[in-house]
Every structure is written in structure tokens, then in C-alpha cells.
Coordinates of C-alpha atoms in Angstrom, one line a residue:
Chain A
X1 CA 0.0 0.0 0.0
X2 CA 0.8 3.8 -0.4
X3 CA 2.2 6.0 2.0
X4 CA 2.8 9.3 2.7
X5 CA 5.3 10.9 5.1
X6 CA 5.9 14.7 6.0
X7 CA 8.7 16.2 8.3
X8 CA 8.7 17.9 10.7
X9 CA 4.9 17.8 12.1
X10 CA 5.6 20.9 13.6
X11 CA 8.1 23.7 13.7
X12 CA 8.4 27.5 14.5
X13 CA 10.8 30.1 12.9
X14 CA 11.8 33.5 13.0
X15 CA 11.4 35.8 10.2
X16 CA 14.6 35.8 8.2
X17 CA 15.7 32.3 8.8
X18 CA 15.5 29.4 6.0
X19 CA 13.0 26.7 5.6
X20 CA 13.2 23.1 4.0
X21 CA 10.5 20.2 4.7
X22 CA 10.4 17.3 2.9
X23 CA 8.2 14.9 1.7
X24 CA 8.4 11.5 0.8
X25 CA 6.0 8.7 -0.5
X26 CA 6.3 5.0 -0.5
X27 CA 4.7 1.9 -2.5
X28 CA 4.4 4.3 -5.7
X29 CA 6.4 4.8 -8.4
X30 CA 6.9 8.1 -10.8
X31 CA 3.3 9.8 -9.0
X32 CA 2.7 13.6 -9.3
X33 CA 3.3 15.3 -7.0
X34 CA 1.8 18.4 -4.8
X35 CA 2.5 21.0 -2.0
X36 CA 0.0 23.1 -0.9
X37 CA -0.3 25.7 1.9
X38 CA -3.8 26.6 4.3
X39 CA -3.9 29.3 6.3
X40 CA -6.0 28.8 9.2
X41 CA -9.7 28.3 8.8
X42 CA -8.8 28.5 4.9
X43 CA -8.8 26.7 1.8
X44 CA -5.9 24.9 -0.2
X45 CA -3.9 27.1 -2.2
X46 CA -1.8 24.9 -4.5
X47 CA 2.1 25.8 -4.3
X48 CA 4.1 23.3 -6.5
X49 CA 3.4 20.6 -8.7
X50 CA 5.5 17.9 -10.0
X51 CA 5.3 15.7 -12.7
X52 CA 8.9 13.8 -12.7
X53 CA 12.7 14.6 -11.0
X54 CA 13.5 18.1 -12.0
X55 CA 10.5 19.4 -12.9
X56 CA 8.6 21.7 -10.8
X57 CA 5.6 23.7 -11.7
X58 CA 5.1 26.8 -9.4
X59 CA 1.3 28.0 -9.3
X60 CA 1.7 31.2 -7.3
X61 CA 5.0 33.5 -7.1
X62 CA 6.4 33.7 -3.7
X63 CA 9.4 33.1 -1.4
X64 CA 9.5 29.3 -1.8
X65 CA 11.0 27.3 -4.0
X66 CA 10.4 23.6 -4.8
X67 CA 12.9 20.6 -5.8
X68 CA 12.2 16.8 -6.5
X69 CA 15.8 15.5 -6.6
X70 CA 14.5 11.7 -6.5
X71 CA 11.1 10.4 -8.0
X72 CA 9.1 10.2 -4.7
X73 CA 11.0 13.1 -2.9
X74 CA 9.5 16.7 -3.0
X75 CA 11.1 19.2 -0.7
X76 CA 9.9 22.5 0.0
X77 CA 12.3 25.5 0.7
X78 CA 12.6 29.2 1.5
X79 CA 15.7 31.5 1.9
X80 CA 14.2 33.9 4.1
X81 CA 11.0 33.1 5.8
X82 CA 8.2 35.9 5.8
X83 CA 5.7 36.0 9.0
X84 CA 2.9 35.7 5.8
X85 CA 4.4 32.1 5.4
X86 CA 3.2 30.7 8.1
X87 CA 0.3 27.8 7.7
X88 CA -0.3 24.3 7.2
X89 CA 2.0 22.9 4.2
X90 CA 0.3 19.9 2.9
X91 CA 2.3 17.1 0.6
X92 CA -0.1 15.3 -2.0
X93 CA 0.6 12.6 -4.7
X94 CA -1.6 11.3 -7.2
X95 CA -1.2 8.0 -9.4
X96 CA -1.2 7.9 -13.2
X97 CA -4.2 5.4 -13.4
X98 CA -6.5 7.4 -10.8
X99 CA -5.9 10.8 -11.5
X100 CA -8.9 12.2 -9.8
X101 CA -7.9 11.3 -6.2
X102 CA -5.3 13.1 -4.7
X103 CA -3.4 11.2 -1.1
X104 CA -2.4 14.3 1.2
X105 CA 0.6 13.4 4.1
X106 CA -0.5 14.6 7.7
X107 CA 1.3 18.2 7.5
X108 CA 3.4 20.4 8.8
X109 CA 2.8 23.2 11.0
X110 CA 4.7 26.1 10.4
X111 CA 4.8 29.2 12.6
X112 CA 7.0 31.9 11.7
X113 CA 7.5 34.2 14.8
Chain B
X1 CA -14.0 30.0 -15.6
X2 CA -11.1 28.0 -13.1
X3 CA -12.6 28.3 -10.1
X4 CA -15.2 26.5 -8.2
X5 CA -17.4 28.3 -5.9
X6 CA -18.4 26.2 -2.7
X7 CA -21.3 27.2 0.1
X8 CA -22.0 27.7 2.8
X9 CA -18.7 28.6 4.7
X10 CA -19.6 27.4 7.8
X11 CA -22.8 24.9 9.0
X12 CA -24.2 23.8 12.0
X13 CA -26.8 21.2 12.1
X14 CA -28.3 18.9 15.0
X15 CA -27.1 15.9 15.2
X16 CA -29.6 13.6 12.9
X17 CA -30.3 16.1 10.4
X18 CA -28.8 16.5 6.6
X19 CA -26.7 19.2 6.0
X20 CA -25.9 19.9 2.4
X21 CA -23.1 21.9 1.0
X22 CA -22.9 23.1 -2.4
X23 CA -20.8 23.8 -5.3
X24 CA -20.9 25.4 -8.5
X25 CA -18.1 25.8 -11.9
X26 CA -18.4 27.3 -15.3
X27 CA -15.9 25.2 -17.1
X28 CA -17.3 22.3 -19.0
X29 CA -14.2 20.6 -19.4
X30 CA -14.3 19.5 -15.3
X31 CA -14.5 15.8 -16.1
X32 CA -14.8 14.8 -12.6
X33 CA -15.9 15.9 -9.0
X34 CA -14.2 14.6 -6.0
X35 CA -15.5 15.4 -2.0
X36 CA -12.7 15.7 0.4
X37 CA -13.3 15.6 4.2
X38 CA -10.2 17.3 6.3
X39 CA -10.7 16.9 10.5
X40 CA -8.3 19.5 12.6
X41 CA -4.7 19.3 12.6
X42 CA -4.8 16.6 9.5
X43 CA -4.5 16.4 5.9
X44 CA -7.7 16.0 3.8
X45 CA -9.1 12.6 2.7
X46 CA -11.3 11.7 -0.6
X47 CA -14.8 11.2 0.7
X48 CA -16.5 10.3 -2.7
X49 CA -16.3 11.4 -6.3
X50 CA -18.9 11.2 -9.0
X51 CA -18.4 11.7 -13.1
X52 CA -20.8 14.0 -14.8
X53 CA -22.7 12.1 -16.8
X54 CA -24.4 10.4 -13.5
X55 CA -27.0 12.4 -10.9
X56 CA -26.5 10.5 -8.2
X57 CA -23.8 9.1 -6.1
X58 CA -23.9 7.5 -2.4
X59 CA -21.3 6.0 -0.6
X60 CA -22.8 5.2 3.1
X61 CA -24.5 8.1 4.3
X62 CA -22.5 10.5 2.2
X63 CA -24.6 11.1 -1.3
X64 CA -23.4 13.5 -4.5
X65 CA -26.0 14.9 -6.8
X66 CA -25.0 16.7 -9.5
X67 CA -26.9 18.8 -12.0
X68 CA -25.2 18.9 -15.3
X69 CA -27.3 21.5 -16.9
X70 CA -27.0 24.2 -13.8
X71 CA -23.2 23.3 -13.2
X72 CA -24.0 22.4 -9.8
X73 CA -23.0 19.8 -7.5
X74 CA -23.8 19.1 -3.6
X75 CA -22.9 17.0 -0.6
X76 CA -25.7 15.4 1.2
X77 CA -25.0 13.6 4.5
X78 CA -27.8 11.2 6.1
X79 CA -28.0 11.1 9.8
X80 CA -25.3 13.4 10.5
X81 CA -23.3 12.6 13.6
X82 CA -20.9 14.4 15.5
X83 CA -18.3 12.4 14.2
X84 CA -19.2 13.9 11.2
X85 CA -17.8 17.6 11.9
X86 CA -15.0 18.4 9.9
X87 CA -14.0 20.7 6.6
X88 CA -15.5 19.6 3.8
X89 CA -14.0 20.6 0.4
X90 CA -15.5 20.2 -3.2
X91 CA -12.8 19.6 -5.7
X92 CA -13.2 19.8 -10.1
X93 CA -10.8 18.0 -12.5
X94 CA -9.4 20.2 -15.3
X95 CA -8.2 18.5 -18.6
X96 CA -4.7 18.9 -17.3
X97 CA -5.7 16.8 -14.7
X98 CA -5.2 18.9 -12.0
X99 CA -8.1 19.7 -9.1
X100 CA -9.5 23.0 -8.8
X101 CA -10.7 23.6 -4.9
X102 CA -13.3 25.3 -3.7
X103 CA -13.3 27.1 -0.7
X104 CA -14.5 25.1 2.0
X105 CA -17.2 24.6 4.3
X106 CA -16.3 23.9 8.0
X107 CA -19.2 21.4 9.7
X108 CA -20.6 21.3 12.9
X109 CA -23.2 18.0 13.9
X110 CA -24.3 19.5 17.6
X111 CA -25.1 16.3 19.9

């Protein structure tokens, strides 16, 4: 079966400092994959897509960057994190036969003090 | 034309009763309409999904009924329960397969 991990579940930062969480899925191989970001009480506001290693789609300018350096590894980065970054960053992966359902990791919760 | 416009924001119903939460798109070329349920603190979770060319969908207590011609599509839920309260989010499938969100709608079954 498929899995989805996300690291760290939690973590606060101060304004200024950088930023990378990672995600990883298991039991898949070559999926899309997603990060998204919800501000609380919000919707989800797509970040980054990916459709293989190297490729990287970004959906909204911004102060994060995306990187897939192996097929079911998407990290998520920032040089200098903004208090307006703050949220819930969500992982996602979707399968090439079902391509309607997307599989969301548990999340990260980042504060940025 | 992208988006998809979801209702109400926020529901409360009594525990037992049906809420319903609704959403509507413009663009024709959605091929598919997936219900995701999110509960605090975790990542959301496909509920059901339904194709447009059917009216009906139930899964349990959770039922889809879309309306091709108004470009409309809602979420029943039979016998709510408290279990039951969570953020519900509507989805639409664009031809380059990717899911357009709508907003939300944050549920609360009272006991």
C-alpha cells in the first residue's frame, strides 16, 4: 500500500531564517506530485506541482522554492522566511491510473515568529 | 471559468439532520468531482467522487447529486453525527488533470 510521510509535524521560525521540509512517499512509483499551503480556517492554495525529478511547476509566485531530486521526494524550501508564510503545508501525490484522487501526508505546521 | 465556488462557509446542524453543502463551476471541461473531508490538525481525505454524466452518487450516508445542466454539485449527509464535523471541500478535474478547490465549508453536527 501507499504512504505518505511529511517532516517535521511541527516547527516554528523566526522571520529571516530558511526553511526546508520534505516529503516522501512510499509503495508508488513516478506519481505527481503536490504542496500546498492553508492558512488557518482557509482553503488549499496549490504551491508546487511535479510531474517527474527536476520538474517543478510553481502555481503562485512567492518566497518558496520547490525541488524533486528523486522520484518520490519533493522538498519544499525558503531563503528567508516571511511571517505571511506561516500555515499548514500539505504534501499530495496522485497516481497515473486514478488521476482524480489526490493522497495528502498529515502536514506540517509552520509558525513563523 | 477556473474556479469553483463552494457554500456555505460554515454549517451547523443537530445531530440527525442532513446538511448539504454546495458547489458550482463554469468550465465544462471539469470531467470529474471529487469530495474531500479534512478533520483539525490533518491532511484531507477523498470522501467520494462522481463523473458528470451520473446524478447520483452514495457512498454510506454521504450522497453526491449533480446537476449537469445548472453546473452544480452538492454533498448530502444522512444522519449526521458528530463524528461527522470536519472541513469539507469540493474539488473539479481540469483536462490537465489537476483539481480546482473550492473554498470550504467547515461542519458542525451539535449532539
Amino acid at each position: 500500500s501507499q504512504t505518505i510521510h511529511q517532516w517535521p509535524a511541527t516547527l516554528v521560525q523566526p522571520v529571516g531564517s530558511p526553511l526546508s521540509l520534505e516529503c516522501t512517499v512510499e509503495g508508488t512509483s513516478n506519481p505527481n506530485l503536490y504542496w500546498y499551503r492553508q492558512a488557518a480556517g482557509r482553503g488549499l492554495q496549490l504551491l508546487f506541482y511535479s510531474v517527474g525529478i527536476g520538474q517543478i511547476s510553481s502555481e503562485v509566485p512567492q518566497n518558496l522554492s520547490a525541488s524533486r531530486p528523486q522520484d518520490r521526494q519533493f522538498i519544499l524550501s525558503s531563503k528567508k522566511l516571511l511571517l505571511s508564510d506561516s500555515g499548514f503545508y500539505l504534501c499530495a501525490w496522485r497516481g497515473r491510473e486514478r488521476a482524480h484522487e489526490q493522497y495528502f501526508g498529515p502536514g506540517t505546521r509552520l509558525t513563523v515568529t | 471559468q477556473q474556479q469553483v465556488k463552494q457554500s456555505p462557509q460554515s454549517l451547523i446542524v443537530q445531530k440527525g439532520g442532513i446538511p448539504i453543502i454546495n458547489c458550482a463551476y463554469e468550465n465544462t471541461a471539469f470531467d470529474y468531482f471529487p469530495w474531500y473531508q479534512q478533520f483539525p490538525g490533518k491532511g484531507p481525505a477523498l470522501l467520494i467522487a462522481i463523473r458528470p454524466d451520473v446524478s447520483e452518487k452514495k457512498e454510506g450516508r454521504f450522497t453526491i447529486s449533480f446537476n449537469k445542466s445548472a453546473k452544480q454539485f452538492s454533498l448530502h449527509i444522512m444522519d449526521s453525527q458528530p463524528g461527522d464535523s470536519a472541513t469539507y471541500f469540493c474539488a473539479a478535474r481540469d483536462s490537465n488533470y489537476q483539481l480546482i478547490w473550492g473554498a470550504g465549508t467547515k461542519l458542525i453536527i451539535k449532539p
